[in-house]
Amino acid sequence: MDSAKIQQLGERAAKAEAEIMALMQQLTMLKSGVSGNGVEVNEEAEKLMAENAKLNYRINIMKRALEDNGSQRSAKKCTPQSDPNGMVNILLKLEELFGQAIEQAFPDVKGFQVVVVPTTPNFGDYQFNGAMSLSKLLRTLGKSLNPREVAGVIKESVPSNSVIDTLELAGPGYINIRLKASFVQEQLGLLLTRGVRPPCGVEKKRVIVDFSSPNIAKEMHVGHLRSTIIGDSICRLLEFLGHDVVRMNHVGDWGTQFGMLLAHLEDRFPNFAEETPPIGDLQSFYKESKIRFDSDADFKKRAYACVVKLQSHDPVYIKGWQAICDVSRREFQKIYDRLDIKIKERGESFYQDLMKKTVALLEEAGVLKEDDGRKVMFAPGIAVPLTIVKSDGGYTYDTSDMAAIRQRIHDEKADWVIYVVDLGQAGHFETIFACAEVAGWLDRKKTRVEHVGFGVVLGEDKKKFKSRSSETVRLVDLLDEGLRRAKEKLIEKERDKILTPEELESAQNAVAYGCVKYSDLAHNRNGDYVFSFDKMLEDKGNTAVYLLYAYTRIRSIARTANITDEQIKKAVADGIPLGHEKEMKLAKLLLRFPETIVRLTVDLFLHPLCEYLYEVSTVFTEFYDVCYCVEKDRTTGQIVHINMDRMALCEATANVMAQCFSLLGLKTVQKM
Amino acid sequence: MDGPDLVNLFVGIGLSEVKAKETAKNSNVSANLKSCINAASSVSSDEISKAHGMLLYHIATKIKPQISMQIPLLSRYVAEGKIDSELRLNAAMDYLISNPLGDVDIKAFEESCGVGVVVTPEQIEQEVEKVIKKYQAELVEKRYRFNVGPLMSEVRNNLKWGDGKVIKSEIELQVLSLLGPKTEADLAPPPKVEKVAKPKATKPTSSNKENLEVDSDSASTITELMKKVQFHKPGENFKTDGYVITEKTMDLLKEHLKITGGQVRTRFPPEPNGILHIGHAKAININFGYAAANDGVCFLRYDDTNPEKEEEKFFVGIKDMVEWLGYKPYQITHSSDNFDQLYEWAKVLIKKGLAYVCHQKAEEMKGFNPVPSPWRERPVNESLQLFEDMKNGMFEEGAATLRMKVTLEEGKLDPVAYRIKYVAHHRTGDRWCIYPTYDYTHCLCDSIEHITHSLCTKEFQSRRSSYYWLCNALDIYCPVQWEYGRLNVYYTVVSKRKIAKLITEKIVHDWDDPRLFTLTALRRRGFPPEAINNFCAGMGVTGAQMGVDPQKLEAVVKDTLDVTAPRSMVVLAPLKVTITNFPFDAPSTIEVPDFPKEVQRGSHSVTLDRVIYIDRSDFREVEEKGYRRLTKGQAVGLRYAGLVISLENVKKDASGQIVELEVKCTSSATCQEKPKAFIHWVSNPMFVEVRLYERLFQHQNPEDINEVPGGFLSDINPHSLSVVEAAADKSISGAKVYDKFQFERVGYFSVDPDSTGDKLIFNRTVMLKEDAGKS
């Protein structure tokens, strides 16, 4: 080997070594991912990774949107307008799940109405019992399965979910549903953190509720009380559910009676056009003019002349009319204030000008018939027609009600119109609705109209409610008596020794107005209702007094234990175990609040809400009797231990009750 | 009517030429004044007198925009002579502003400004007599030093519409007749009252005339400052400048008062994407301070609308710093709590035709003269559907935004309300891919929380009208926005990005490096929170933006530490000194007061031994004129030791570096000549690490490209940190993190969190004097 070769080899070796070094360096660089080429590689990778993360995120969002959309199409489901933080309507949720199960198991079946009902604890929490009718339906489609088999298939098809713990076949084809404890815990936690919120899944509507509606120049009597109380509670319910509610007072502020009132006004206060007439007592004013009207023919003539002037909008008579209305309005307002009622007045006078148009439209449509000089309108299947124009050319209540329903649907764009008027008017409203359909103003598929009727108020003798002098009972007197009786009751219970005068007064108000409202609402409104202060003021059973007292007691548990909201929040954050059977029972009942109130909107009966409220209160008592919330030392009375989970349950109960009271229009008090 | 005509018109009612010209230039005032004059002329054809002219001018300049439609009414009353003084005029305007809606109730209006009420000179005389009598004793005692101002206002209170001038001269007359003419003693200068020095802000760098309603002086504490501030009363939002009154306003305000019970509510709304700095301290102080001074509450609201930037540590850090400054939030909220509500409201806006989905690119919306969106007038239903699509992930990021139909003051068109981001939010998780903007979120969250005073810095003045617009568009309660000047500190940077850069460049160690002006840095450096608060109080709540030298802040810190930090002796550059004739057999112990000026506040023990350490700067081999400490021929005293030392011998090492001094001592009681100086020293010391900080940047505005062309990173002061091993007296051995001391003759120091059980580390907070070289 010559030296040249050695040198050559040496060079090659050196080169190879350098290469190895360089490669090794690159390797370490690649491993640590820094400097040199590594940077670019890294940046690129990072960019792609970020991009990827975003795409994944987006997929997730889209998937969820699709799911929401899909279930939206499958019947009733959370519309986007509804409160996303709203409470879950468990019943609705279960019906959805069973709907999906049926769709999957029997794709041929269309439009099957899924119904789930709450059930007794022996069977579970809820029950699906549609297997029987579904079995019949399937037979018509050529599939022969007995109900139990149908139920079995459905049971297996219910999609996986976070709500249901177990499903159990029972009897001929029932499916008993038990809720997951974790779901109940979670929902109770949400109830506590978010408060008692309106349920999700409610489509927002514009609703006009026509209620109270007293007559100007007459006093409100006990008959108006029911319409006012029921109407107000319906409004409160619908407002809570998020609907756009218009509370409408369709007062009787137009008509021939104003002729005699105005004629009498001319005589008594000749300068009424310049100066507001000081009518103190509208009742006697009405009676005076009525006597003259009935006895004095001249006066009667003048009264008619006044009507004509009023209807031609003579400014002087309009002024007099206004003055008379104002006196009445002030009296009404006093009552509304006492009962905490908000309502917007839109009386019959509002529709005067619209009536002409209404008649013209009906004429045009060719639906009016001449009858002995009158113009009447028939609805299919109803024997008694509406009188739209009298033989003297005047209009009637029928005319103004037709004008009103058209205005409400057409101009007010109402999706739902509710008339809270006594049951005696049922036929009338049936006719009005039917005629509105005939006229093409009302499409029942788009607009819901209904007459919410109620029975008569009876005295304790089961006869029509009258005062001793057998006159109609004035509402003011009735409320005054309520206040007096409430106070007596409180003093009888020696509450005056515990409460401060202010507390006593607010308790008195809460009890007096509360019991009048509650006893009205707690009965099926379709029945006649016996007005009895003795019954109302009982402190046991399903009465306002008992419930208000139960409520203050629950509130006072937390108060005396000095619990702060933070402590409750912390307990919620830590999770509420609901380990005791009675705790679980109470929690499940509280979570039935959404389905309970949604159910009310089906037929606008309010007594189920009262029943629910009473049930909450009794189940709470069951819980409180066996579950210690605050443990005290027996001898010293000092607080030894506070069970925060149970305090949270107390809080939730009180909150749900408070919301029920609020829907019923009852005021709660801190102490009573 | 143009310039010269206007000027003539204004001169015609008695304005001077100069004032008339000046007024003509202000289009707003001149328009007002013109309608004043028109209205006044309609009353009578006579020329407008100068007195009436001045009142009309008063109307034109002082009227608030929300009652400008009442100019004719006011002017007529002036012309008819029914409103004949500024006093009445102001009362009239107050009345109008308090009753903004509906027709003016003429009776109440006239009553409010005393139309027709005549106050006779006799009435004034009687009333003055009454008041003088009441204060007679004090008057006689203080004579002319008695401040008669309050007397005037008392008379005024009783005679609301009395002529001020007549009242004043009547008081003077009666005082004169009571006291007689001024004597020589009355004319002598009053005895001096000691004045408390106040830290003063440097002159505002810019001033803005428009926002002078927030014009309050500085004060020494925040509470004091906030009691002086002139903001509106809760519920009287409609009285403020620029507030927009709609049909719903009064009802909404009523409802608002019902909810708040008339309480003042403020909020501190930081974005949780960074660390708080000294500028935030001002915001914290103003918001929390104003609430506290008025028995109100202040929310801490994390403005977490932007999902990309939030980190848990910032949330915790912000809360810590608020608490460190001594404030407790009434409630801690998040903008994201309201995402659902904000989303619902966005749909309401769309339905009202006030917002639309737009597909312009971000670049197209930016710039000087952006093209208006071609999608501005698209149908409501389309926008509604597209907005839903945005929410459902149907668009790329940036491919669609929701924009509001409103133009900002600065001319910005249709600000964005929502944009798409495929990023999870730390609180709402993966629920949303559309996120609201500041412009959209801020006022709505304020409204939800029923904030009474939305206090923010001046930069947001241009957003005020859109703030009001949005609340009113949704018919919700509209708070009042008040602006104050932003606080900038010189020689530092505070932006999150720039500090991050300093950290990655390893120029500073972390967010709380004591050279920075973040609040954690200031805490670490040893600034007491009350000093920071008082500093902010000193800045006031004016509308002007201000730049402040860090020295101003340091001065307040020094004032605070002077009374709170106990003294201790620590030698930063130790030089060994042996006392050859040490008079004791064993080390002796000396009790040294913690606060020499206030001995009763306690003391600590200091050991004195044969070997002591003094600071190298306290000895010089070569004598020098004006140097008063130890040299060959000059003795020096040892603080607290009662000894005076004089040099015997200097020991050096091979390199010529002094390693030790040998000295003789005498008792300071017996020594012939009193030493010129007393120096600090330690014996048997413990050694501690001391970090000495200087300014981080060399220029006042390191971010200003004119001052520092190379960018802020090129402006670093290389000496901003030096670390020395110091000899400390053992009495400080038990010090805990953030304990603060005055090292005598040196400065204030605070224990750093890096300290361990074995080793204490101190940060220099501030030097005692800027140049500690001499003395």
Coordinates of N, CA, C and O in Angstrom, one line a residue, chain B residues 152-240:
Chain B
M152 N -73.7 83.3 53.0 CA -74.4 83.7 51.8 C -75.3 82.5 51.3 O -76.4 82.7 51.0
S153 N -74.7 81.3 51.4 CA -75.5 80.2 50.9 C -76.7 80.0 51.8 O -77.7 79.5 51.4
E154 N -76.5 80.2 53.1 CA -77.6 80.0 54.0 C -78.7 81.0 53.7 O -79.9 80.6 53.7
V155 N -78.3 82.2 53.5 CA -79.4 83.2 53.1 C -80.0 82.8 51.8 O -81.3 82.8 51.7
R156 N -79.2 82.4 50.9 CA -79.7 81.9 49.6 C -80.7 80.8 49.8 O -81.8 80.7 49.1
N157 N -80.4 79.9 50.7 CA -81.3 78.7 50.9 C -82.7 79.2 51.3 O -83.7 78.6 50.9
N158 N -82.7 80.2 52.1 CA -84.0 80.7 52.7 C -84.7 81.6 51.7 O -85.9 81.6 51.6
L159 N -83.9 82.3 50.9 CA -84.5 83.2 49.9 C -84.0 82.8 48.6 O -83.1 83.3 48.0
K160 N -84.7 81.8 48.1 CA -84.1 81.1 46.9 C -83.9 82.0 45.7 O -82.9 81.9 45.0
W161 N -84.7 83.0 45.5 CA -84.6 83.8 44.3 C -84.0 85.2 44.6 O -84.2 86.1 43.8
G162 N -83.4 85.4 45.8 CA -82.8 86.6 46.1 C -81.6 87.0 45.1 O -81.0 86.1 44.7
D163 N -81.4 88.2 44.9 CA -80.3 88.6 44.0 C -79.0 88.4 44.7 O -78.8 89.0 45.8
G164 N -78.1 87.7 44.2 CA -76.9 87.3 44.8 C -76.1 88.6 45.2 O -75.5 88.7 46.3
K165 N -76.0 89.5 44.3 CA -75.2 90.7 44.5 C -75.7 91.5 45.7 O -75.0 91.9 46.5
V166 N -77.0 91.6 45.7 CA -77.6 92.4 46.8 C -77.4 91.7 48.1 O -77.0 92.3 49.1
I167 N -77.5 90.3 48.1 CA -77.3 89.6 49.3 C -75.8 89.8 49.8 O -75.6 90.1 51.0
K168 N -74.9 89.7 48.8 CA -73.5 89.9 49.2 C -73.2 91.2 49.8 O -72.6 91.3 50.9
S169 N -73.7 92.3 49.2 CA -73.4 93.6 49.7 C -74.1 93.8 51.0 O -73.6 94.5 51.9
E170 N -75.3 93.2 51.2 CA -76.0 93.4 52.5 C -75.2 92.7 53.6 O -75.0 93.3 54.7
I171 N -74.6 91.5 53.3 CA -73.8 90.8 54.3 C -72.6 91.7 54.6 O -72.3 91.9 55.8
E172 N -71.9 92.2 53.6 CA -70.7 93.0 53.8 C -71.1 94.2 54.7 O -70.3 94.5 55.7
L173 N -72.2 94.8 54.4 CA -72.6 96.0 55.1 C -72.8 95.6 56.6 O -72.3 96.3 57.5
Q174 N -73.6 94.6 56.8 CA -73.9 94.2 58.2 C -72.7 93.7 59.0 O -72.6 94.0 60.1
V175 N -71.8 93.0 58.3 CA -70.6 92.6 58.9 C -69.7 93.8 59.3 O -69.2 93.9 60.4
L176 N -69.7 94.8 58.4 CA -68.9 96.0 58.7 C -69.5 96.7 59.9 O -68.8 97.1 60.8
S177 N -70.8 96.8 59.9 CA -71.4 97.5 61.1 C -71.3 96.8 62.4 O -71.3 97.3 63.4
L178 N -71.1 95.4 62.3 CA -70.9 94.6 63.5 C -69.4 94.8 64.0 O -69.2 94.9 65.2
L179 N -68.5 94.7 63.1 CA -67.1 94.6 63.5 C -66.3 95.9 63.4 O -65.3 96.0 63.9
G180 N -66.9 96.8 62.7 CA -66.1 98.1 62.4 C -65.1 97.8 61.3 O -65.0 96.7 60.8
P181 N -64.4 98.9 60.9 CA -63.4 98.7 59.8 C -62.3 97.8 60.2 O -62.1 97.5 61.4
K182 N -61.6 97.3 59.2 CA -60.5 96.3 59.4 C -59.4 97.0 60.2 O -59.0 98.1 59.9
T183 N -58.9 96.3 61.2 CA -57.7 96.8 61.9 C -56.5 96.3 61.3 O -56.5 95.5 60.4
E184 N -55.3 96.7 61.8 CA -54.1 96.2 61.3 C -53.9 94.7 61.5 O -53.4 94.0 60.6
A185 N -54.4 94.2 62.6 CA -54.3 92.8 62.9 C -55.1 92.0 61.8 O -54.7 90.9 61.4
D186 N -56.2 92.6 61.4 CA -57.0 91.9 60.4 C -56.2 91.8 59.0 O -56.5 90.8 58.3
L187 N -55.4 92.8 58.8 CA -54.7 92.8 57.5 C -53.5 91.9 57.5 O -52.9 91.6 56.4
A188 N -52.9 91.6 58.7 CA -51.7 90.7 58.8 C -52.0 89.4 58.1 O -53.1 88.9 58.1
P189 N -50.9 88.8 57.6 CA -51.1 87.4 57.0 C -51.6 86.4 58.0 O -51.2 86.5 59.2
P190 N -52.5 85.5 57.6 CA -53.0 84.6 58.6 C -51.9 83.6 59.1 O -50.9 83.4 58.4
P191 N -52.1 83.1 60.3 CA -51.1 82.1 60.8 C -51.0 80.9 59.8 O -52.0 80.5 59.3
K192 N -49.8 80.4 59.6 CA -49.7 79.4 58.6 C -50.2 78.1 59.1 O -50.1 77.7 60.2
V193 N -50.9 77.4 58.2 CA -51.4 76.0 58.5 C -50.5 75.1 57.7 O -50.2 75.3 56.5
E194 N -50.0 74.1 58.4 CA -49.1 73.2 57.7 C -49.7 72.5 56.5 O -50.9 72.0 56.6
K195 N -49.0 72.4 55.5 CA -49.6 71.8 54.3 C -49.0 70.4 54.1 O -47.9 70.2 54.3
V196 N -49.9 69.5 53.7 CA -49.4 68.2 53.4 C -49.0 68.1 52.0 O -49.8 68.5 51.1
A197 N -47.8 67.6 51.7 CA -47.4 67.5 50.4 C -48.2 66.5 49.6 O -48.5 65.4 50.2
K198 N -48.6 66.8 48.4 CA -49.3 65.8 47.7 C -48.5 65.4 46.4 O -47.9 66.2 45.8
P199 N -48.6 64.1 46.1 CA -47.9 63.7 44.9 C -48.7 64.4 43.7 O -49.9 64.4 43.7
K200 N -47.9 64.9 42.8 CA -48.6 65.5 41.7 C -48.4 64.8 40.4 O -47.3 64.3 40.1
A201 N -49.4 64.8 39.6 CA -49.2 64.2 38.3 C -48.4 65.1 37.4 O -48.5 66.3 37.5
T202 N -47.7 64.6 36.4 CA -47.1 65.5 35.4 C -48.2 66.0 34.6 O -49.3 65.5 34.6
K203 N -47.9 67.1 33.9 CA -48.9 67.7 33.1 C -49.5 66.7 32.1 O -48.8 65.9 31.5
P204 N -50.8 66.8 32.0 CA -51.5 65.9 31.0 C -50.9 66.1 29.6 O -50.5 67.2 29.2
T205 N -50.7 65.0 28.9 CA -50.1 65.1 27.6 C -51.1 65.5 26.6 O -50.7 66.1 25.6
S206 N -52.3 65.3 26.9 CA -53.3 65.8 25.9 C -54.5 66.2 26.8 O -54.7 65.7 27.8
S207 N -55.2 67.2 26.3 CA -56.4 67.6 27.1 C -57.6 67.6 26.1 O -57.4 67.9 25.0
N208 N -58.7 67.3 26.7 CA -59.9 67.3 25.9 C -61.0 68.1 26.5 O -61.4 67.8 27.6
K209 N -61.4 69.1 25.8 CA -62.3 70.0 26.4 C -63.7 69.4 26.6 O -64.5 69.8 27.4
E210 N -63.9 68.4 25.7 CA -65.3 68.0 25.6 C -65.8 67.3 26.9 O -66.9 67.3 27.2
N211 N -64.8 66.6 27.5 CA -65.3 65.8 28.6 C -65.0 66.3 30.0 O -64.6 65.7 30.9
L212 N -65.3 67.6 30.1 CA -64.9 68.2 31.4 C -65.8 67.9 32.5 O -65.6 68.4 33.6
E213 N -66.9 67.2 32.2 CA -67.8 66.9 33.4 C -67.1 66.1 34.4 O -67.4 66.2 35.6
V214 N -66.1 65.3 34.0 CA -65.4 64.5 35.0 C -64.2 65.3 35.3 O -63.1 65.2 34.7
D215 N -64.4 66.3 36.2 CA -63.2 67.1 36.4 C -63.0 67.2 37.9 O -63.5 68.1 38.6
S216 N -62.2 66.3 38.4 CA -62.0 66.4 39.9 C -60.5 66.4 40.1 O -59.8 65.8 39.4
D217 N -60.2 67.1 41.1 CA -58.8 67.2 41.5 C -58.3 65.9 42.0 O -59.0 65.0 42.3
S218 N -57.0 65.8 42.1 CA -56.4 64.7 42.8 C -56.7 64.7 44.3 O -57.2 65.7 44.8
A219 N -56.6 63.6 44.9 CA -56.8 63.5 46.3 C -55.7 62.6 46.9 O -55.1 61.9 46.1
S220 N -55.6 62.5 48.2 CA -54.6 61.6 48.7 C -55.1 60.2 49.0 O -54.3 59.3 49.0
T221 N -56.4 60.0 49.1 CA -56.8 58.6 49.1 C -58.0 58.5 48.1 O -58.6 59.5 47.8
I222 N -58.2 57.2 47.8 CA -59.3 57.0 46.8 C -60.7 57.4 47.3 O -61.4 58.0 46.6
T223 N -60.9 57.1 48.6 CA -62.2 57.4 49.1 C -62.4 58.9 49.1 O -63.5 59.4 48.7
E224 N -61.4 59.6 49.4 CA -61.5 61.1 49.4 C -61.8 61.6 48.0 O -62.7 62.4 47.7
L225 N -61.0 61.0 47.1 CA -61.2 61.4 45.7 C -62.6 61.1 45.2 O -63.3 61.9 44.6
M226 N -63.1 59.9 45.5 CA -64.4 59.4 45.0 C -65.6 60.2 45.6 O -66.6 60.2 45.0
K227 N -65.4 60.8 46.8 CA -66.4 61.6 47.4 C -66.6 62.9 46.6 O -67.6 63.5 46.6
K228 N -65.5 63.3 45.9 CA -65.5 64.5 45.2 C -66.1 64.4 43.8 O -66.5 65.4 43.2
V229 N -66.0 63.2 43.3 CA -66.3 63.0 41.9 C -67.8 63.4 41.6 O -68.7 63.0 42.4
Q230 N -68.0 64.0 40.5 CA -69.4 64.5 40.2 C -70.0 63.6 39.1 O -70.1 63.9 37.9
F231 N -70.4 62.4 39.5 CA -71.2 61.6 38.5 C -72.6 61.7 38.8 O -73.0 62.3 39.8
H232 N -73.5 61.1 37.9 CA -74.9 61.2 38.1 C -75.3 60.3 39.3 O -74.7 59.3 39.6
K233 N -76.5 60.6 39.8 CA -77.1 59.7 40.8 C -77.7 58.5 40.1 O -78.3 58.7 39.0
P234 N -77.7 57.3 40.8 CA -78.4 56.2 40.1 C -79.8 56.5 39.7 O -80.5 57.2 40.5
G235 N -80.2 56.1 38.6 CA -81.5 56.4 38.1 C -81.7 57.7 37.4 O -82.7 57.9 36.7
E236 N -80.7 58.6 37.5 CA -80.8 59.9 36.8 C -80.0 59.9 35.6 O -79.4 60.9 35.2
N237 N -79.8 58.7 35.0 CA -79.1 58.5 33.8 C -79.4 59.6 32.7 O -78.5 60.1 32.0
F238 N -80.7 59.9 32.6 CA -81.1 60.7 31.6 C -80.6 62.2 31.7 O -80.8 63.0 30.8
K239 N -80.1 62.5 32.9 CA -79.6 63.9 33.0 C -78.2 64.0 32.5 O -77.6 65.1 32.4
T240 N -77.5 63.0 32.1 CA -76.1 63.1 31.7 C -76.0 63.5 30.2 O -77.0 63.2 29.4

